[in-house]
Structure formats: structure tokens, C-alpha cells
Coordinates of N, CA and C in Angstrom, one line a residue:
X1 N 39.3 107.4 75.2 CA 39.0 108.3 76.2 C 37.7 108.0 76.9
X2 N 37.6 108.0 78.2 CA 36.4 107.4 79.0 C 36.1 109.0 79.7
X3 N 34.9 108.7 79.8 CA 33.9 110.0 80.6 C 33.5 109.3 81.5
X4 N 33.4 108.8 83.1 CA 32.7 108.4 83.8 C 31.5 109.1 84.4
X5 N 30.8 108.1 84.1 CA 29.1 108.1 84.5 C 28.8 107.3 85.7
X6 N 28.4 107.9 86.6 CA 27.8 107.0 88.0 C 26.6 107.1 88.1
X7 N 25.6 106.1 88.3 CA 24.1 106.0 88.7 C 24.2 105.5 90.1
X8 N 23.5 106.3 90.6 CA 23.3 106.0 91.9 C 21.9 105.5 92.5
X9 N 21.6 104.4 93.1 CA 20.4 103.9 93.5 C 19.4 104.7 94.2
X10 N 20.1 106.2 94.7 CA 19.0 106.9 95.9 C 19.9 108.0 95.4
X11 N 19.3 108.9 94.9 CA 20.1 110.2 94.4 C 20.1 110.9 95.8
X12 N 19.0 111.5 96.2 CA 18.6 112.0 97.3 C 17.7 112.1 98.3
X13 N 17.6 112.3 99.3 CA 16.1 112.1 100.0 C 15.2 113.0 100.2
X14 N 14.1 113.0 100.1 CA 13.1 113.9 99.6 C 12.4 113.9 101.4
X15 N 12.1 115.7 102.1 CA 11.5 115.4 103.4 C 10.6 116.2 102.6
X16 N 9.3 116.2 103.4 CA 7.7 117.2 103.1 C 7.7 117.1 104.6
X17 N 7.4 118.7 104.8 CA 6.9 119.5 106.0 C 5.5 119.5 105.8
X18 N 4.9 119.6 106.6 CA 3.5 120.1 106.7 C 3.1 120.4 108.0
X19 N 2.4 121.8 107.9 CA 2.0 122.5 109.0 C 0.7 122.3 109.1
X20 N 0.2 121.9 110.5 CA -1.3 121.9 110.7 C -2.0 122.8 111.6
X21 N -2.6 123.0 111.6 CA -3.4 124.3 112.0 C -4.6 125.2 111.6
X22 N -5.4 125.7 112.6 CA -7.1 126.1 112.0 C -6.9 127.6 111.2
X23 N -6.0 128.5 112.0 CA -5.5 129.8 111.4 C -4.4 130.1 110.6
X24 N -4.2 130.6 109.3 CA -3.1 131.1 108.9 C -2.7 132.2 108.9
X25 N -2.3 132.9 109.7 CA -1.8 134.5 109.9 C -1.7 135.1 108.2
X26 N -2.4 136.3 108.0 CA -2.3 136.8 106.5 C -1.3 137.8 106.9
X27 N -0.4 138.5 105.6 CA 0.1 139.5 106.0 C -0.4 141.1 105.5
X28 N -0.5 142.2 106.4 CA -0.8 143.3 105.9 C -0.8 143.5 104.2
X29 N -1.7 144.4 103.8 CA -1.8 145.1 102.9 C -0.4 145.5 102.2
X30 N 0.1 146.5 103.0 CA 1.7 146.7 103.0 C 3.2 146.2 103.1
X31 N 2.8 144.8 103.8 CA 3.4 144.0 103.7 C 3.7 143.3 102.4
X32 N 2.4 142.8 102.0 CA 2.0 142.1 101.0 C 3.1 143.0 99.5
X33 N 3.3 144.2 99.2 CA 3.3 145.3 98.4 C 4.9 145.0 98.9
X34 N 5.4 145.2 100.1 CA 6.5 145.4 100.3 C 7.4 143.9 99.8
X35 N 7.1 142.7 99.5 CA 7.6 141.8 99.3 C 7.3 141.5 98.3
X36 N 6.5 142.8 96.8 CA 6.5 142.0 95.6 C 8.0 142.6 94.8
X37 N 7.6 142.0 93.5 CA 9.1 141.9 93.0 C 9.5 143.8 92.2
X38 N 8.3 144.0 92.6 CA 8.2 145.7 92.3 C 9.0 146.6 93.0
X39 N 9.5 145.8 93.9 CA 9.8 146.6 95.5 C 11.5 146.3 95.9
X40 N 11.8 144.8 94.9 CA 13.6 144.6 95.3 C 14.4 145.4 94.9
X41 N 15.3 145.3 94.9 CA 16.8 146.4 94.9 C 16.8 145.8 93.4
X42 N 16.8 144.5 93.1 CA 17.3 143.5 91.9 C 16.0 144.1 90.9
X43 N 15.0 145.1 91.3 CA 13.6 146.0 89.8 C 14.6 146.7 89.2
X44 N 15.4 147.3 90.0 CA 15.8 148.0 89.2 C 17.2 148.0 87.9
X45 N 17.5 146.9 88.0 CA 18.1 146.3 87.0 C 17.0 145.4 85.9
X46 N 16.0 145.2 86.3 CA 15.0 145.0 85.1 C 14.8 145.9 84.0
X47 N 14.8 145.3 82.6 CA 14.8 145.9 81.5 C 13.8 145.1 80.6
X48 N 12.6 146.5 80.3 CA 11.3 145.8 80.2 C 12.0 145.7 78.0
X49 N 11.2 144.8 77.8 CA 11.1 144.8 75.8 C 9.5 144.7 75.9
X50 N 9.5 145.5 74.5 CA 8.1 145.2 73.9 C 8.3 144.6 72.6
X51 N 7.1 143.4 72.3 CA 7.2 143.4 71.1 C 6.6 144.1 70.2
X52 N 7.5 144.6 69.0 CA 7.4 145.2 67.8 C 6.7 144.8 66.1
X53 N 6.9 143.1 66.5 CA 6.8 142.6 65.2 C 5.7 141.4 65.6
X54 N 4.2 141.2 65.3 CA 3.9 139.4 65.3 C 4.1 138.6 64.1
X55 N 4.8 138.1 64.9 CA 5.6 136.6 63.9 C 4.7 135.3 63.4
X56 N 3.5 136.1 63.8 CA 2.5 134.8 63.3 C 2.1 135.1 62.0
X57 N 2.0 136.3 61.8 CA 1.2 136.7 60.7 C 2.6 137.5 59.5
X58 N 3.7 136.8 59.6 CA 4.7 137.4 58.2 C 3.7 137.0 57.3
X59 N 4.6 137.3 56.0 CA 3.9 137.1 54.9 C 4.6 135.1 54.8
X60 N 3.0 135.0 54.3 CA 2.7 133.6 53.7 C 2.4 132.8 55.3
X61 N 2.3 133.5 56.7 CA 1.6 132.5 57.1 C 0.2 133.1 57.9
X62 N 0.1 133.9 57.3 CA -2.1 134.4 58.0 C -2.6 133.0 58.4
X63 N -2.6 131.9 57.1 CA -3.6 131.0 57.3 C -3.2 130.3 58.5
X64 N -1.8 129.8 58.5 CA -1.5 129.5 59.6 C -1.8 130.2 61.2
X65 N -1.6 131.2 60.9 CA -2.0 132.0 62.0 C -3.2 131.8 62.5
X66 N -4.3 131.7 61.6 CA -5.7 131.8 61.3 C -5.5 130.4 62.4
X67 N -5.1 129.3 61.9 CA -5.4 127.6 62.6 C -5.1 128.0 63.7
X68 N -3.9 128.8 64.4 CA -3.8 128.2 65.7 C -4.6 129.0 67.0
X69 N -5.1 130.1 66.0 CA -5.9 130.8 67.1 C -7.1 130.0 67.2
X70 N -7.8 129.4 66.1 CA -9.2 128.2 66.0 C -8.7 127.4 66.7
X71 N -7.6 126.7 66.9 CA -6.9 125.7 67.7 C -7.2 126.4 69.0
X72 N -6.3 127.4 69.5 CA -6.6 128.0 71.0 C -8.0 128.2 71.6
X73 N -8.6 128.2 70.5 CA -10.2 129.0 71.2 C -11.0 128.1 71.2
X74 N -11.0 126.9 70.9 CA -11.8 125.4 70.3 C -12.5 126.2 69.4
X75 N -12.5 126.6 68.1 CA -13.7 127.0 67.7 C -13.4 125.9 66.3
X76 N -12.0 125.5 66.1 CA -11.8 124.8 65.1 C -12.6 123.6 64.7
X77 N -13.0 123.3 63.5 CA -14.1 122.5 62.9 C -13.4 120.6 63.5
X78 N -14.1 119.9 63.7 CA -13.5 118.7 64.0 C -14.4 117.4 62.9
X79 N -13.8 116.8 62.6 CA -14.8 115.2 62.0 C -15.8 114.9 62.8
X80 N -16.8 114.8 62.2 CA -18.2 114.3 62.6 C -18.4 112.5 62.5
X81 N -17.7 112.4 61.7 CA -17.6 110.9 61.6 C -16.5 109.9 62.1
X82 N -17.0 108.2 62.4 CA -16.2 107.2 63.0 C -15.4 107.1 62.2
X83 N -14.5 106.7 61.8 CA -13.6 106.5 63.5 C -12.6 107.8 64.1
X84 N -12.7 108.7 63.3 CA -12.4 110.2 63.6 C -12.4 111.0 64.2
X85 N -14.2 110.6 64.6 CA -15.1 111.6 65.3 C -14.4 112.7 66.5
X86 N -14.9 113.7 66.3 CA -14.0 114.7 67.4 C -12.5 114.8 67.3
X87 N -11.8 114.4 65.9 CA -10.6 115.0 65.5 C -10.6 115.8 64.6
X88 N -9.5 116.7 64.7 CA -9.2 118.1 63.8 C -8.0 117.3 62.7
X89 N -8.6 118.0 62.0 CA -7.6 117.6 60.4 C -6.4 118.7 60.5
X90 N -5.0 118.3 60.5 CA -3.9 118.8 60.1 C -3.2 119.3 59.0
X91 N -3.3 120.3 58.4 CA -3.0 120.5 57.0 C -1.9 120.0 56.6
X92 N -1.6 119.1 55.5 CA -0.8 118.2 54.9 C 0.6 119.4 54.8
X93 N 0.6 121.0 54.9 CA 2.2 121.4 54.8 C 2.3 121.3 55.9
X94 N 1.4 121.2 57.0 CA 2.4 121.0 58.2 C 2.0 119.4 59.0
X95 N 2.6 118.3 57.8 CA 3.4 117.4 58.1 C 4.1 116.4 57.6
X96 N 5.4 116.4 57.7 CA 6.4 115.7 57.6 C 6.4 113.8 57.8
X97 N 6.2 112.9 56.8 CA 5.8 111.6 57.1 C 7.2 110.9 57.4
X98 N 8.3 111.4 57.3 CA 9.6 110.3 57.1 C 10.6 111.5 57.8
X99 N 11.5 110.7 58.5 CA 12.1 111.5 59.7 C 13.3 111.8 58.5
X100 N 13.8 111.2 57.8 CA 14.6 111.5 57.0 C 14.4 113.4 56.3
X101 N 13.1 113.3 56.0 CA 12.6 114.5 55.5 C 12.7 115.6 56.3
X102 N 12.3 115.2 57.0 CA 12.1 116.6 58.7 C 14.1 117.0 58.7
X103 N 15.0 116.3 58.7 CA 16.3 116.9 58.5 C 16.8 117.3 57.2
X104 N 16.1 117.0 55.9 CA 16.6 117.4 55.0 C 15.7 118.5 55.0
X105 N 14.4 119.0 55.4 CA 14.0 120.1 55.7 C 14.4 121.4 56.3
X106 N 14.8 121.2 57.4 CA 15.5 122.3 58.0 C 16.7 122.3 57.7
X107 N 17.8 121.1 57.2 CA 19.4 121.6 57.3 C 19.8 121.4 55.7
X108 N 18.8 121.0 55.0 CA 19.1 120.8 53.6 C 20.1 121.7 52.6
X109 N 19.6 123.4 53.2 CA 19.8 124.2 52.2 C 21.1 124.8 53.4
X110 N 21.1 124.4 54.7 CA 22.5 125.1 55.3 C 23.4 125.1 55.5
X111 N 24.6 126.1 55.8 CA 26.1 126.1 55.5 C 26.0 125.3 57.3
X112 N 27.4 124.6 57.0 CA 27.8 124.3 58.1 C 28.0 125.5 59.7
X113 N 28.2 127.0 59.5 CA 28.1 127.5 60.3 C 26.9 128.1 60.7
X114 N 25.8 127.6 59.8 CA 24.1 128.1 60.2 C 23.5 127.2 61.2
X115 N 24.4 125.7 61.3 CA 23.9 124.7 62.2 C 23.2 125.4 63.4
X116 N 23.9 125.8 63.9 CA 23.9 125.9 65.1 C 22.3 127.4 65.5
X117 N 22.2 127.6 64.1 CA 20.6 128.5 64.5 C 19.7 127.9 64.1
X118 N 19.5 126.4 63.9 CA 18.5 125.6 62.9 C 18.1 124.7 64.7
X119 N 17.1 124.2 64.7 CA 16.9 122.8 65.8 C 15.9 122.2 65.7
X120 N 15.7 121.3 65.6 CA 14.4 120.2 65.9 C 13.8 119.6 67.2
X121 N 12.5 120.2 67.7 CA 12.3 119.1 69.0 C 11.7 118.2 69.0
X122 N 11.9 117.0 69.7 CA 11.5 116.3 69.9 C 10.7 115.4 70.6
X123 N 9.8 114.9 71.3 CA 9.2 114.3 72.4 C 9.7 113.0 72.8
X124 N 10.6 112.2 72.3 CA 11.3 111.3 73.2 C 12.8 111.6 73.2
X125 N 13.4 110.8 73.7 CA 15.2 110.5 73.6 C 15.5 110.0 72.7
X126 N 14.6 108.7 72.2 CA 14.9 108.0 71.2 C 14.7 108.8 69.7
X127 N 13.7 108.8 69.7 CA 14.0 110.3 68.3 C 14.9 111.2 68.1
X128 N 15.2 112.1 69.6 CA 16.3 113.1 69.6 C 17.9 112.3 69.3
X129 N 18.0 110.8 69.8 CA 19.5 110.5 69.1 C 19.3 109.9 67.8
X130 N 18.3 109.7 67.6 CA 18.3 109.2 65.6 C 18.0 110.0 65.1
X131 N 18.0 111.8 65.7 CA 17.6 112.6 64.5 C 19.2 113.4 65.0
X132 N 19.3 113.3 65.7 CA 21.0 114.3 66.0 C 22.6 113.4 65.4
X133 N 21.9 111.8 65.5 CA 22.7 111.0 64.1 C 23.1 111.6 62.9
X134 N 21.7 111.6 62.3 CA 22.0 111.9 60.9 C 22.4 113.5 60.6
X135 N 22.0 114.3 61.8 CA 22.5 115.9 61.3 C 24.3 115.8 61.3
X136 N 24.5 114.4 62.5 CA 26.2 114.9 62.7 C 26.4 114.3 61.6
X137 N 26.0 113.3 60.5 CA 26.7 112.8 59.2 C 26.7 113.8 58.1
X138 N 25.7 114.6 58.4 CA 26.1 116.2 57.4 C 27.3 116.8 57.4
X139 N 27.6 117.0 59.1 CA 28.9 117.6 59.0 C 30.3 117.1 58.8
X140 N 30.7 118.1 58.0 CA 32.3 117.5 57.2 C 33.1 117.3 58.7
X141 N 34.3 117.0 58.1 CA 35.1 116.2 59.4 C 35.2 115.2 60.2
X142 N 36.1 114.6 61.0 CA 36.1 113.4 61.3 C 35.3 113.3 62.7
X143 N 34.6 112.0 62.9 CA 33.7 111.8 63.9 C 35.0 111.0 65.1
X144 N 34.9 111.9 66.5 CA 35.5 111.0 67.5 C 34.6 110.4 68.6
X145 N 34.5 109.3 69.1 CA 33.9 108.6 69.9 C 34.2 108.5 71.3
X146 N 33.6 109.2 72.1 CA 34.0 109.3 73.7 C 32.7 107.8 74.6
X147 N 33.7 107.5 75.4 CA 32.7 106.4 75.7 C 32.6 106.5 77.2
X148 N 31.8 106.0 77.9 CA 31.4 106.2 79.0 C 31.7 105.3 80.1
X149 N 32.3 105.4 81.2 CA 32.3 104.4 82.6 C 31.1 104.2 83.4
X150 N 30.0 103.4 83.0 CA 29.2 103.4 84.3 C 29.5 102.3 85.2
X151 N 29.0 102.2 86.3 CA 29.0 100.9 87.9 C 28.6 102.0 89.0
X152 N 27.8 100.7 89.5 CA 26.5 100.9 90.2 C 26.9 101.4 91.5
X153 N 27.0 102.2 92.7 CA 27.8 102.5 93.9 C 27.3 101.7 94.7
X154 N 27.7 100.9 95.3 CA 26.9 99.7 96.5 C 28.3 98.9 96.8
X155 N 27.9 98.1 98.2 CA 28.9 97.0 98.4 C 28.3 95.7 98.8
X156 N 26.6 95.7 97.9 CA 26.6 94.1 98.0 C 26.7 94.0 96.7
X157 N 27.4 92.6 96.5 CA 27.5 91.9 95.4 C 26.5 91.5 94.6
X158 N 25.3 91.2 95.3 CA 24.5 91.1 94.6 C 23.5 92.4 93.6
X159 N 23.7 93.0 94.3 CA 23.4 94.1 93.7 C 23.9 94.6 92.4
X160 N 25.3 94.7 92.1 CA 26.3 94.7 91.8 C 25.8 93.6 90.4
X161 N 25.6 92.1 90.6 CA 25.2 90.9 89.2 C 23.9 91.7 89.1
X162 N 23.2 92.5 89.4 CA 21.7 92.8 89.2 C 21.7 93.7 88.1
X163 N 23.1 94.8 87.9 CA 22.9 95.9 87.0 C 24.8 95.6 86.3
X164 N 24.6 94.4 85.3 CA 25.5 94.3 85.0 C 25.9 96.1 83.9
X165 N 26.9 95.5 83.5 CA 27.9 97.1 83.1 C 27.1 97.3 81.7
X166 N 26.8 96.0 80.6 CA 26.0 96.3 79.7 C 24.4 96.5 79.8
X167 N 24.3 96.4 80.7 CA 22.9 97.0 81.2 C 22.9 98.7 81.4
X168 N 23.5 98.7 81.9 CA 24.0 100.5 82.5 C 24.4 101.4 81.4
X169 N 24.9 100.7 80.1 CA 25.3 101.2 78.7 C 24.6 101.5 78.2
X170 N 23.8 100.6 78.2 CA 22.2 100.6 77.4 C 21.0 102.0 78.4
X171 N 21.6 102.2 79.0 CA 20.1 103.2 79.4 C 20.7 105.0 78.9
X172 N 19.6 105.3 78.8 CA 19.3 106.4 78.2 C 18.6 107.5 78.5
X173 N 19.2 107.9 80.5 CA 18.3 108.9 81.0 C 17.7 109.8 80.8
X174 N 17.0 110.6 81.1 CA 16.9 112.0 80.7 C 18.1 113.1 81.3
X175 N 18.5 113.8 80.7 CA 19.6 114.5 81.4 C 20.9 114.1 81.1
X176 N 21.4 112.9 80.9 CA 22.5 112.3 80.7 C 22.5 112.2 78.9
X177 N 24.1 112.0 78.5 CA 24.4 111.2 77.7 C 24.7 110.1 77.4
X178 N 24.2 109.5 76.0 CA 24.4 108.1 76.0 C 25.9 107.6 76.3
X179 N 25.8 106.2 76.2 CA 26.7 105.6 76.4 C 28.4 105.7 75.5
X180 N 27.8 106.0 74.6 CA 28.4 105.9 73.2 C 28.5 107.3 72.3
X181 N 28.8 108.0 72.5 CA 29.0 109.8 72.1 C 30.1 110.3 71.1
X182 N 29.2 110.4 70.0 CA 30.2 110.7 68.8 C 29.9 112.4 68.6
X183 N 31.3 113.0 68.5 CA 31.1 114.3 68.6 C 31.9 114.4 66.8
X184 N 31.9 115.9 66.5 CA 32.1 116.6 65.1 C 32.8 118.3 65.7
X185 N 34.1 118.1 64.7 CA 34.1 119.5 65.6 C 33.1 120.8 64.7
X186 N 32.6 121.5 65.1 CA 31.6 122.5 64.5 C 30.0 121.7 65.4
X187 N 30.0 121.0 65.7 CA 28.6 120.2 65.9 C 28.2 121.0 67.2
X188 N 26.7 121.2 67.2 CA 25.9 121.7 68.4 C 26.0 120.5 69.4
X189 N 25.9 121.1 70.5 CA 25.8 120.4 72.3 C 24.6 120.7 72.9
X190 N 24.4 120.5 73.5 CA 23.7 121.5 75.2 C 24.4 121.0 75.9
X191 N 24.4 121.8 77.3 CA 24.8 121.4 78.5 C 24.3 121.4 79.2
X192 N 24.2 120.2 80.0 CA 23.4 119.3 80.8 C 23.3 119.8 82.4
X193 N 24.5 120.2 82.8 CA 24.9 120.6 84.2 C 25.3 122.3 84.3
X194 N 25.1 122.6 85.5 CA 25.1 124.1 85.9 C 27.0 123.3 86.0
X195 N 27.6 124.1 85.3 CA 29.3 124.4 85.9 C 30.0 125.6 86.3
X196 N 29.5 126.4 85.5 CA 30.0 127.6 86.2 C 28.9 129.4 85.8
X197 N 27.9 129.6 86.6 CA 27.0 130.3 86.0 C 27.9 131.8 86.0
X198 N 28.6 132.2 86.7 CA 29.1 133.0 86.2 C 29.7 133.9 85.0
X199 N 30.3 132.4 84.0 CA 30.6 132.4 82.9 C 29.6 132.2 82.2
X200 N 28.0 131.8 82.6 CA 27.3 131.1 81.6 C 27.1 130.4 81.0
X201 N 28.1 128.7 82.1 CA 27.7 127.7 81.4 C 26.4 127.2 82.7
X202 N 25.4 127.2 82.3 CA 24.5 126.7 82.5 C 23.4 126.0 82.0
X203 N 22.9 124.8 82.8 CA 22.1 124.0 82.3 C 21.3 124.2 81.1
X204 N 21.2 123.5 80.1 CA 20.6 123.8 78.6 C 20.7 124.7 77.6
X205 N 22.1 125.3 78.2 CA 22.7 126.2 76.9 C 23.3 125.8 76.1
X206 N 23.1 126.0 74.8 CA 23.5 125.6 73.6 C 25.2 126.0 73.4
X207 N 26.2 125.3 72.9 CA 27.4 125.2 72.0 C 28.0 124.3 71.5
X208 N 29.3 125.2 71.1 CA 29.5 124.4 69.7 C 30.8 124.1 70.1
X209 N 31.4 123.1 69.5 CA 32.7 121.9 69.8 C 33.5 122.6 68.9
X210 N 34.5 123.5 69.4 CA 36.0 123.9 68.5 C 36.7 123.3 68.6
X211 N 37.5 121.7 69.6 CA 38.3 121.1 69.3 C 38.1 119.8 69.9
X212 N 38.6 119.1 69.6 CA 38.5 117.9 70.4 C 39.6 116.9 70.7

């Protein structure tokens, strides 16, 4: 089964307006009041929450609490000495040396239907598919492989030998999936694209694969 993928050379074109001018007309006092979000028809479907509970301070993590407020405020102690100088020491429970660990951490002790309230983030792509690897080998059931169509939209040819097809396999945008997509049924997703907000599938909402 193929999923086609198109990259396009010029997604879209970007215009910037700019107004020039000595005066900018301000608006009244009343005006100003009349166009805040206090004042739409859409306030009154707003539904305020308060928090009830701080989650910094459960039991067993004060001290933690304690660090990140010293963190926020600079007041926390840093190394005085080379080659350190001006770094803060990280307390050894909160860090993880082997990526292996960091998923036997969070999904070690869970049932296959907890998956999907557990997550790890990440700061590259490359981490987030070698760490979303090993969670899909946790889960029971058979792995299927959906693979991808990419080619380049253009009608010179040269363009065309420029981004051959194993080139286009190999990239790994942001937003997109790879080339190569092994799903599990029970396994977490996101989704990538607004398709239907009505329903609430919208961009970066988390689910889960019932069939395949």
C-alpha cells in the first residue's frame, strides 16, 4: 500500500505589506473596550477553571519544586570553576544516560491500553523515530509497513536527476512522515493535518490505530 507524498519546490508565496506614514490614527478609549475579547458574542460561551491543586509540590517532589523556582528566578547556585564555570549541576534523578532507559522508564510498568497516556518529547526528529521504534516493539501484534510515493512537481528534467526518488525517501521534514511507516494496531499517532475540525481531527491531536 503506498501513501503519496509530494514536495513541492515553492510551497507558497509569501507578500509583506507595509504602510508608510508620520501619523497612525489611535482608536477611542471606547473603541479600544469595544473590540476586546470581553465584549464578543463568542465571551459568553467562555468557561473560566481555576486551579485547585499545584502539581509541583505533590508529595515527594518539594525539592524538585524548590530547583525550578531557583531555576526561574536565577537565584540557583552555579560552578565557580573551569571548565564549568557559570553551569548549574542537574540532580543525577533527573537524568536519564541511555535512551534505552528513558522508555523502559515511562512504559516499563504499562498495560498496553495506558500507552496512549504515557509520552516522551523530544527535541529532534531523529530521536522522536528511534524512540517511537522501540515503544512500537513493546506492543503485541503484528507490525504493517505503509510506504510512501514521493517525485518532485516540475517539467525540467533536470531538475527532476537533481532530487532523485531515493533522495526524497530519505528526508525527514518536520510535519510529515517518514518514508517508511510501520504502524501497530493499539499504537499512538498524531495528526499532522487539519481534516475535518468539526469532528476534531485537527492538527496534533493524538490517536490510536483500531485497524489496519
Amino acid at each position: 500500500m503506498f501513501a503519496t507524498t509530494t514536495f513541492r519546490l515553492m510551497e507558497k508565496s509569501i507578500f509583506l505589506v507595509v504602510t508608510l506614514g508620520k501619523y497612525m490614527k489611535r482608536g477611542q478609549p471606547v473603541e479600544v473596550v469595544e473590540s476586546c475579547i470581553k465584549c464578543s458574542l463568542q465571551w459568553q460561551g467562555v468557561q473560566k477553571f481555576t486551579l485547585t491543586e499545584n502539581m509541583r509540590v505533590r508529595d515527594g517532589e518539594g525539592e524538585f519544586s524548590k530547583l525550578l523556582l531557583k531555576l526561574g528566578s536565577g537565584t540557583i547556585s552555579v560552578k565557580e570553576e573551569d571548565p564549568f564555570k557559570g553551569c548549574i549541576e542537574i540532580p543525577q534523578q533527573c537524568i536519564i544516560r541511555e535512551q534505552v532507559l528513558i522508555v523502559e522508564k515511562l512504559f516499563g510498568d504499562a498495560q498496553q491500553d495506558d500507552y496512549a497516556k504515557r509520552l516522551i518529547l523530544t527535541l529532534t526528529n531523529v530521536d522522536s523515530l528511534s524512540i517511537n521504534k522501540e515503544v512500537l516493539e513493546r506492543l503485541h501484534g503484528e507490525v504493517k509497513t505503509y510506504l510512501s510515493a514521493d517525485q518532485i512537481e516540475t517539467d525540467g528534467l533536470n531538475e527532476r536527476n537533481n532530487f532523485p526518488v531515493e533522495f526524497l525517501n530519505s528526508l525527514t521534514p518536520s510535519g510529515m512522515p517518514t518514508h517508511c511507516l510501520n504502524l501497530k494496531i493499539d499504537c499512538v499517532i498524531i495528526l499532522l493535518k487539519n481534516l475535518d475540525l468539526k469532528a476534531g481531527l485537527c492538527n496534533s491531536i493524538r490517536m490510536k490505530i483500531c485497524a489496519l
